[in-house]
């Protein structure tokens, strides 16, 4: 059943935002640790990033501390960790270049969505779909396992197998989410075309749009969570 998204509040100093900022600060540290081959410390930073990513969302809902800044910081931190991991693991020849190309191409594939949605009057954001979040989490699980898989022994071999399983699933879900975001954007474009004209203008052949379909209305949430940037 669809529900309207609650408008995020303009708060900055909240517990979830502090956790997201801490995750962002950890990105260059993590990349340096990977390049220095301090793998256990790098894994520790990734574990912290994963736990804080889960915790800030829980706290935002539990403490009613959802904010516009948080809807930007949270997906930005995830993207930067994925980018830093791709750079570090590619330089160390742990992951192939084709995987990097697939993931970077997905980001470029959804790049035009924000200006299109903003032009329609929706603020340039779409609700984050569960598929996109699941894809991101699979990738965040995959990379530390692939890092472990670079070491010798049975544990390293098992980590490599599990890491590639998560990487393949994560990449597939990542692209699936991109298709869903474009489908959402198409629906918003069609709704915008059917929106009622400005006061004093003659209605077009399509007639008035359904309630809440025109620009300025919030996108329907469906089974999606939060009005965040697509992941």
PDB file of C-alpha atoms in Angstrom:
ATOM      1  CA  UNK A   1       0.000   0.000   0.000  1.00  0.00           C
ATOM      2  CA  UNK A   2       1.426   3.385  -0.952  1.00  0.00           C
ATOM      3  CA  UNK A   3       2.034   6.082   1.629  1.00  0.00           C
ATOM      4  CA  UNK A   4       3.298   9.623   1.213  1.00  0.00           C
ATOM      5  CA  UNK A   5       6.855  10.321   2.316  1.00  0.00           C
ATOM      6  CA  UNK A   6       7.257  12.550   5.353  1.00  0.00           C
ATOM      7  CA  UNK A   7       9.268  15.669   4.517  1.00  0.00           C
ATOM      8  CA  UNK A   8      12.705  15.391   6.160  1.00  0.00           C
ATOM      9  CA  UNK A   9      13.402  18.068   8.732  1.00  0.00           C
ATOM     10  CA  UNK A  10      16.172  20.621   8.285  1.00  0.00           C
ATOM     11  CA  UNK A  11      18.306  19.367  11.150  1.00  0.00           C
ATOM     12  CA  UNK A  12      22.088  19.021  11.037  1.00  0.00           C
ATOM     13  CA  UNK A  13      23.424  17.978  14.438  1.00  0.00           C
ATOM     14  CA  UNK A  14      21.689  14.656  14.908  1.00  0.00           C
ATOM     15  CA  UNK A  15      23.073  11.315  16.037  1.00  0.00           C
ATOM     16  CA  UNK A  16      22.506   9.666  12.601  1.00  0.00           C
ATOM     17  CA  UNK A  17      24.234  12.575  10.834  1.00  0.00           C
ATOM     18  CA  UNK A  18      27.245  12.353  13.169  1.00  0.00           C
ATOM     19  CA  UNK A  19      27.547   8.638  12.352  1.00  0.00           C
ATOM     20  CA  UNK A  20      27.319   9.372   8.625  1.00  0.00           C
ATOM     21  CA  UNK A  21      30.002  12.078   8.921  1.00  0.00           C
ATOM     22  CA  UNK A  22      32.236   9.630  10.802  1.00  0.00           C
ATOM     23  CA  UNK A  23      31.791   7.172   7.930  1.00  0.00           C
ATOM     24  CA  UNK A  24      32.802   9.841   5.435  1.00  0.00           C
ATOM     25  CA  UNK A  25      35.940  10.689   7.436  1.00  0.00           C
ATOM     26  CA  UNK A  26      36.864   7.007   7.351  1.00  0.00           C
ATOM     27  CA  UNK A  27      36.905   6.821   3.517  1.00  0.00           C
ATOM     28  CA  UNK A  28      40.416   8.260   2.912  1.00  0.00           C
ATOM     29  CA  UNK A  29      41.719   6.359   5.933  1.00  0.00           C
ATOM     30  CA  UNK A  30      40.344   3.112   4.541  1.00  0.00           C
ATOM     31  CA  UNK A  31      41.882   3.723   1.096  1.00  0.00           C
ATOM     32  CA  UNK A  32      45.274   4.493   2.629  1.00  0.00           C
ATOM     33  CA  UNK A  33      45.141   1.320   4.726  1.00  0.00           C
ATOM     34  CA  UNK A  34      44.257  -0.810   1.683  1.00  0.00           C
ATOM     35  CA  UNK A  35      47.101   0.646  -0.381  1.00  0.00           C
ATOM     36  CA  UNK A  36      49.482   0.183   2.550  1.00  0.00           C
ATOM     37  CA  UNK A  37      48.315  -3.461   2.735  1.00  0.00           C
ATOM     38  CA  UNK A  38      47.272  -3.004   6.355  1.00  0.00           C
ATOM     39  CA  UNK A  39      44.341  -5.283   5.593  1.00  0.00           C
ATOM     40  CA  UNK A  40      43.131  -6.016   9.119  1.00  0.00           C
ATOM     41  CA  UNK A  41      42.948  -2.328   9.997  1.00  0.00           C
ATOM     42  CA  UNK A  42      41.202  -1.665   6.682  1.00  0.00           C
ATOM     43  CA  UNK A  43      38.693  -4.406   7.482  1.00  0.00           C
ATOM     44  CA  UNK A  44      38.091  -2.821  10.868  1.00  0.00           C
ATOM     45  CA  UNK A  45      37.212   0.483   9.199  1.00  0.00           C
ATOM     46  CA  UNK A  46      34.864  -1.327   6.810  1.00  0.00           C
ATOM     47  CA  UNK A  47      33.156  -3.144   9.686  1.00  0.00           C
ATOM     48  CA  UNK A  48      32.620   0.189  11.429  1.00  0.00           C
ATOM     49  CA  UNK A  49      31.236   1.675   8.206  1.00  0.00           C
ATOM     50  CA  UNK A  50      28.823  -1.221   7.761  1.00  0.00           C
ATOM     51  CA  UNK A  51      27.591  -1.130  11.359  1.00  0.00           C
ATOM     52  CA  UNK A  52      27.169   2.647  11.361  1.00  0.00           C
ATOM     53  CA  UNK A  53      25.295   2.465   8.045  1.00  0.00           C
ATOM     54  CA  UNK A  54      22.793   0.072   9.627  1.00  0.00           C
ATOM     55  CA  UNK A  55      22.671   1.976  12.914  1.00  0.00           C
ATOM     56  CA  UNK A  56      22.119   5.483  11.594  1.00  0.00           C
ATOM     57  CA  UNK A  57      19.002   4.398   9.715  1.00  0.00           C
ATOM     58  CA  UNK A  58      17.619   2.654  12.803  1.00  0.00           C
ATOM     59  CA  UNK A  59      18.351   5.654  15.024  1.00  0.00           C
ATOM     60  CA  UNK A  60      16.888   8.127  12.524  1.00  0.00           C
ATOM     61  CA  UNK A  61      13.564   6.300  12.695  1.00  0.00           C
ATOM     62  CA  UNK A  62      13.669   5.466  16.409  1.00  0.00           C
ATOM     63  CA  UNK A  63      14.644   9.012  17.503  1.00  0.00           C
ATOM     64  CA  UNK A  64      12.597  10.757  14.798  1.00  0.00           C
ATOM     65  CA  UNK A  65      15.802  12.435  13.574  1.00  0.00           C
ATOM     66  CA  UNK A  66      15.327  12.119   9.834  1.00  0.00           C
ATOM     67  CA  UNK A  67      16.897  15.107   8.073  1.00  0.00           C
ATOM     68  CA  UNK A  68      17.577  16.379   4.589  1.00  0.00           C
ATOM     69  CA  UNK A  69      21.306  16.319   5.275  1.00  0.00           C
ATOM     70  CA  UNK A  70      21.060  12.687   6.340  1.00  0.00           C
ATOM     71  CA  UNK A  71      19.322  11.686   3.088  1.00  0.00           C
ATOM     72  CA  UNK A  72      22.366  13.082   1.254  1.00  0.00           C
ATOM     73  CA  UNK A  73      25.160  11.897   3.572  1.00  0.00           C
ATOM     74  CA  UNK A  74      24.016   8.289   3.895  1.00  0.00           C
ATOM     75  CA  UNK A  75      24.070   7.280   0.193  1.00  0.00           C
ATOM     76  CA  UNK A  76      27.111   9.528  -0.414  1.00  0.00           C
ATOM     77  CA  UNK A  77      29.110   7.637   2.218  1.00  0.00           C
ATOM     78  CA  UNK A  78      28.105   4.287   0.688  1.00  0.00           C
ATOM     79  CA  UNK A  79      29.148   5.421  -2.789  1.00  0.00           C
ATOM     80  CA  UNK A  80      32.482   6.787  -1.588  1.00  0.00           C
ATOM     81  CA  UNK A  81      33.316   3.559   0.257  1.00  0.00           C
ATOM     82  CA  UNK A  82      32.506   1.555  -2.856  1.00  0.00           C
ATOM     83  CA  UNK A  83      34.618   3.918  -4.983  1.00  0.00           C
ATOM     84  CA  UNK A  84      37.552   3.828  -2.538  1.00  0.00           C
ATOM     85  CA  UNK A  85      37.365   0.033  -2.387  1.00  0.00           C
ATOM     86  CA  UNK A  86      37.258  -0.252  -6.179  1.00  0.00           C
ATOM     87  CA  UNK A  87      40.321   1.976  -6.493  1.00  0.00           C
ATOM     88  CA  UNK A  88      42.291   0.178  -3.799  1.00  0.00           C
ATOM     89  CA  UNK A  89      41.443  -3.373  -4.846  1.00  0.00           C
ATOM     90  CA  UNK A  90      42.016  -2.596  -8.536  1.00  0.00           C
ATOM     91  CA  UNK A  91      45.459  -1.155  -7.831  1.00  0.00           C
ATOM     92  CA  UNK A  92      46.289  -4.290  -5.862  1.00  0.00           C
ATOM     93  CA  UNK A  93      44.941  -6.538  -8.680  1.00  0.00           C
ATOM     94  CA  UNK A  94      42.365  -8.139  -6.377  1.00  0.00           C
ATOM     95  CA  UNK A  95      39.379  -7.298  -8.604  1.00  0.00           C
ATOM     96  CA  UNK A  96      39.350  -7.089 -12.421  1.00  0.00           C
ATOM     97  CA  UNK A  97      38.815  -3.931 -14.408  1.00  0.00           C
ATOM     98  CA  UNK A  98      35.533  -5.177 -15.920  1.00  0.00           C
ATOM     99  CA  UNK A  99      33.856  -5.154 -12.505  1.00  0.00           C
ATOM    100  CA  UNK A 100      34.949  -1.556 -11.988  1.00  0.00           C
ATOM    101  CA  UNK A 101      33.571  -0.596 -15.407  1.00  0.00           C
ATOM    102  CA  UNK A 102      30.208  -2.259 -14.654  1.00  0.00           C
ATOM    103  CA  UNK A 103      29.774  -0.451 -11.335  1.00  0.00           C
ATOM    104  CA  UNK A 104      30.948   2.944 -12.579  1.00  0.00           C
ATOM    105  CA  UNK A 105      28.749   2.626 -15.674  1.00  0.00           C
ATOM    106  CA  UNK A 106      25.738   2.049 -13.414  1.00  0.00           C
ATOM    107  CA  UNK A 107      26.409   5.360 -11.655  1.00  0.00           C
ATOM    108  CA  UNK A 108      26.542   7.154 -15.000  1.00  0.00           C
ATOM    109  CA  UNK A 109      23.344   5.358 -16.052  1.00  0.00           C
ATOM    110  CA  UNK A 110      21.311   6.944 -13.247  1.00  0.00           C
ATOM    111  CA  UNK A 111      23.062  10.330 -13.400  1.00  0.00           C
ATOM    112  CA  UNK A 112      20.382  12.035 -15.569  1.00  0.00           C
ATOM    113  CA  UNK A 113      17.584  11.053 -13.156  1.00  0.00           C
ATOM    114  CA  UNK A 114      18.211  13.832 -10.614  1.00  0.00           C
ATOM    115  CA  UNK A 115      17.891  16.783 -13.059  1.00  0.00           C
ATOM    116  CA  UNK A 116      14.829  15.210 -14.684  1.00  0.00           C
ATOM    117  CA  UNK A 117      13.078  14.730 -11.348  1.00  0.00           C
ATOM    118  CA  UNK A 118      14.133  18.189 -10.174  1.00  0.00           C
ATOM    119  CA  UNK A 119      12.705  19.746 -13.328  1.00  0.00           C
ATOM    120  CA  UNK A 120       9.391  18.039 -12.570  1.00  0.00           C
ATOM    121  CA  UNK A 121       9.336  19.741  -9.176  1.00  0.00           C
ATOM    122  CA  UNK A 122      10.136  16.768  -6.914  1.00  0.00           C
ATOM    123  CA  UNK A 123      13.355  18.119  -5.406  1.00  0.00           C
ATOM    124  CA  UNK A 124      15.736  15.911  -7.387  1.00  0.00           C
ATOM    125  CA  UNK A 125      15.354  12.822  -5.190  1.00  0.00           C
ATOM    126  CA  UNK A 126      13.600   9.478  -5.449  1.00  0.00           C
ATOM    127  CA  UNK A 127      12.755   7.032  -2.675  1.00  0.00           C
ATOM    128  CA  UNK A 128      15.523   4.482  -2.182  1.00  0.00           C
ATOM    129  CA  UNK A 129      14.259   1.094  -3.301  1.00  0.00           C
ATOM    130  CA  UNK A 130      14.955  -2.009  -1.247  1.00  0.00           C
ATOM    131  CA  UNK A 131      16.658  -3.561  -4.302  1.00  0.00           C
ATOM    132  CA  UNK A 132      19.161  -0.718  -4.448  1.00  0.00           C
ATOM    133  CA  UNK A 133      19.876  -0.938  -0.742  1.00  0.00           C
ATOM    134  CA  UNK A 134      20.305  -4.719  -0.978  1.00  0.00           C
ATOM    135  CA  UNK A 135      22.722  -4.317  -3.895  1.00  0.00           C
ATOM    136  CA  UNK A 136      24.776  -1.785  -1.963  1.00  0.00           C
ATOM    137  CA  UNK A 137      24.927  -4.031   1.091  1.00  0.00           C
ATOM    138  CA  UNK A 138      26.002  -7.029  -1.035  1.00  0.00           C
ATOM    139  CA  UNK A 139      28.873  -4.986  -2.452  1.00  0.00           C
ATOM    140  CA  UNK A 140      29.866  -3.744   0.991  1.00  0.00           C
ATOM    141  CA  UNK A 141      30.011  -7.397   2.107  1.00  0.00           C
ATOM    142  CA  UNK A 142      31.832  -8.489  -1.062  1.00  0.00           C
ATOM    143  CA  UNK A 143      34.810  -6.161  -0.896  1.00  0.00           C
ATOM    144  CA  UNK A 144      36.136  -7.051   2.579  1.00  0.00           C
ATOM    145  CA  UNK A 145      35.715 -10.742   1.734  1.00  0.00           C
ATOM    146  CA  UNK A 146      37.670 -10.271  -1.498  1.00  0.00           C
ATOM    147  CA  UNK A 147      40.314  -8.429   0.496  1.00  0.00           C
ATOM    148  CA  UNK A 148      40.539 -11.417   2.843  1.00  0.00           C
ATOM    149  CA  UNK A 149      40.580 -13.717  -0.168  1.00  0.00           C
ATOM    150  CA  UNK A 150      43.869 -12.170  -1.249  1.00  0.00           C
ATOM    151  CA  UNK A 151      45.553 -14.073   1.588  1.00  0.00           C
ATOM    152  CA  UNK A 152      46.711 -17.687   1.495  1.00  0.00           C
ATOM    153  CA  UNK A 153      45.051 -20.632   3.218  1.00  0.00           C
ATOM    154  CA  UNK A 154      41.641 -22.251   3.378  1.00  0.00           C
ATOM    155  CA  UNK A 155      40.057 -19.218   5.032  1.00  0.00           C
ATOM    156  CA  UNK A 156      41.313 -17.009   2.211  1.00  0.00           C
ATOM    157  CA  UNK A 157      39.902 -19.359  -0.425  1.00  0.00           C
ATOM    158  CA  UNK A 158      36.504 -19.500   1.309  1.00  0.00           C
ATOM    159  CA  UNK A 159      36.470 -15.704   1.639  1.00  0.00           C
ATOM    160  CA  UNK A 160      37.238 -15.305  -2.063  1.00  0.00           C
ATOM    161  CA  UNK A 161      34.358 -17.615  -3.070  1.00  0.00           C
ATOM    162  CA  UNK A 162      31.910 -15.842  -0.748  1.00  0.00           C
ATOM    163  CA  UNK A 163      33.209 -12.441  -1.837  1.00  0.00           C
ATOM    164  CA  UNK A 164      32.662 -13.149  -5.518  1.00  0.00           C
ATOM    165  CA  UNK A 165      29.187 -14.477  -4.769  1.00  0.00           C
ATOM    166  CA  UNK A 166      28.276 -11.210  -3.042  1.00  0.00           C
ATOM    167  CA  UNK A 167      29.968  -9.183  -5.800  1.00  0.00           C
ATOM    168  CA  UNK A 168      27.968 -10.875  -8.568  1.00  0.00           C
ATOM    169  CA  UNK A 169      24.669 -10.588  -6.711  1.00  0.00           C
ATOM    170  CA  UNK A 170      25.427  -7.002  -5.680  1.00  0.00           C
ATOM    171  CA  UNK A 171      26.273  -5.927  -9.228  1.00  0.00           C
ATOM    172  CA  UNK A 172      23.105  -7.539 -10.574  1.00  0.00           C
ATOM    173  CA  UNK A 173      20.915  -5.909  -7.910  1.00  0.00           C
ATOM    174  CA  UNK A 174      22.689  -2.590  -8.447  1.00  0.00           C
ATOM    175  CA  UNK A 175      21.726  -2.592 -12.122  1.00  0.00           C
ATOM    176  CA  UNK A 176      18.223  -3.877 -11.368  1.00  0.00           C
ATOM    177  CA  UNK A 177      17.728  -0.916  -9.056  1.00  0.00           C
ATOM    178  CA  UNK A 178      18.873   1.429 -11.845  1.00  0.00           C
ATOM    179  CA  UNK A 179      16.159   0.010 -14.117  1.00  0.00           C
ATOM    180  CA  UNK A 180      13.560   0.493 -11.358  1.00  0.00           C
ATOM    181  CA  UNK A 181      14.648   4.110 -10.820  1.00  0.00           C
ATOM    182  CA  UNK A 182      14.274   4.830 -14.519  1.00  0.00           C
ATOM    183  CA  UNK A 183      10.829   3.191 -14.465  1.00  0.00           C
ATOM    184  CA  UNK A 184       9.888   5.462 -11.553  1.00  0.00           C
ATOM    185  CA  UNK A 185      11.215   8.496 -13.396  1.00  0.00           C
ATOM    186  CA  UNK A 186       9.178   7.582 -16.472  1.00  0.00           C
ATOM    187  CA  UNK A 187       6.023   7.383 -14.341  1.00  0.00           C
ATOM    188  CA  UNK A 188       6.737  10.832 -12.903  1.00  0.00           C
ATOM    189  CA  UNK A 189       7.306  12.261 -16.390  1.00  0.00           C
ATOM    190  CA  UNK A 190       3.984  10.806 -17.598  1.00  0.00           C
ATOM    191  CA  UNK A 191       2.232  12.141 -14.483  1.00  0.00           C
ATOM    192  CA  UNK A 192       3.773  15.569 -15.104  1.00  0.00           C
ATOM    193  CA  UNK A 193       2.450  15.618 -18.658  1.00  0.00           C
ATOM    194  CA  UNK A 194      -1.024  14.798 -17.380  1.00  0.00           C
ATOM    195  CA  UNK A 195      -0.865  17.421 -14.612  1.00  0.00           C
ATOM    196  CA  UNK A 196      -3.561  20.130 -14.551  1.00  0.00           C
ATOM    197  CA  UNK A 197      -2.599  23.395 -16.308  1.00  0.00           C
ATOM    198  CA  UNK A 198      -1.779  26.590 -14.481  1.00  0.00           C
ATOM    199  CA  UNK A 199      -4.727  28.731 -13.282  1.00  0.00           C
ATOM    200  CA  UNK A 200      -6.385  30.446 -16.218  1.00  0.00           C
ATOM    201  CA  UNK A 201      -5.007  28.019 -18.805  1.00  0.00           C
ATOM    202  CA  UNK A 202      -7.172  25.679 -20.824  1.00  0.00           C
ATOM    203  CA  UNK A 203      -6.958  22.008 -19.862  1.00  0.00           C
ATOM    204  CA  UNK A 204      -5.125  19.835 -22.372  1.00  0.00           C
ATOM    205  CA  UNK A 205      -6.561  16.810 -24.155  1.00  0.00           C
ATOM    206  CA  UNK A 206      -5.333  14.526 -21.391  1.00  0.00           C
ATOM    207  CA  UNK A 207      -7.607  16.190 -18.834  1.00  0.00           C
ATOM    208  CA  UNK A 208      -6.702  16.810 -15.206  1.00  0.00           C
ATOM    209  CA  UNK A 209      -4.223  14.522 -13.471  1.00  0.00           C
ATOM    210  CA  UNK A 210      -5.105  12.352 -10.501  1.00  0.00           C
ATOM    211  CA  UNK A 211      -4.727  13.920  -7.057  1.00  0.00           C
ATOM    212  CA  UNK A 212      -1.063  14.307  -6.132  1.00  0.00           C
ATOM    213  CA  UNK A 213       0.212  13.415  -9.597  1.00  0.00           C
ATOM    214  CA  UNK A 214       1.449  16.860 -10.621  1.00  0.00           C
ATOM    215  CA  UNK A 215       4.809  18.486  -9.930  1.00  0.00           C
ATOM    216  CA  UNK A 216       5.232  19.503  -6.311  1.00  0.00           C
ATOM    217  CA  UNK A 217       3.591  16.337  -5.027  1.00  0.00           C
ATOM    218  CA  UNK A 218       5.675  13.749  -3.271  1.00  0.00           C
ATOM    219  CA  UNK A 219       6.421  10.548  -5.189  1.00  0.00           C
ATOM    220  CA  UNK A 220       4.510   7.530  -3.981  1.00  0.00           C
ATOM    221  CA  UNK A 221       6.576   5.470  -1.596  1.00  0.00           C
ATOM    222  CA  UNK A 222       5.283   1.972  -2.275  1.00  0.00           C
ATOM    223  CA  UNK A 223       7.561  -0.407  -0.473  1.00  0.00           C
ATOM    224  CA  UNK A 224      10.462   1.997  -0.626  1.00  0.00           C
ATOM    225  CA  UNK A 225      12.207   3.644   2.301  1.00  0.00           C
ATOM    226  CA  UNK A 226      13.150   7.281   2.712  1.00  0.00           C
ATOM    227  CA  UNK A 227      13.403  10.091   0.193  1.00  0.00           C
ATOM    228  CA  UNK A 228      17.060   9.563  -0.490  1.00  0.00           C
ATOM    229  CA  UNK A 229      19.260   9.727  -3.544  1.00  0.00           C
ATOM    230  CA  UNK A 230      18.981   6.500  -5.564  1.00  0.00           C
ATOM    231  CA  UNK A 231      21.681   3.968  -4.759  1.00  0.00           C
TER     232      UNK A 231
END
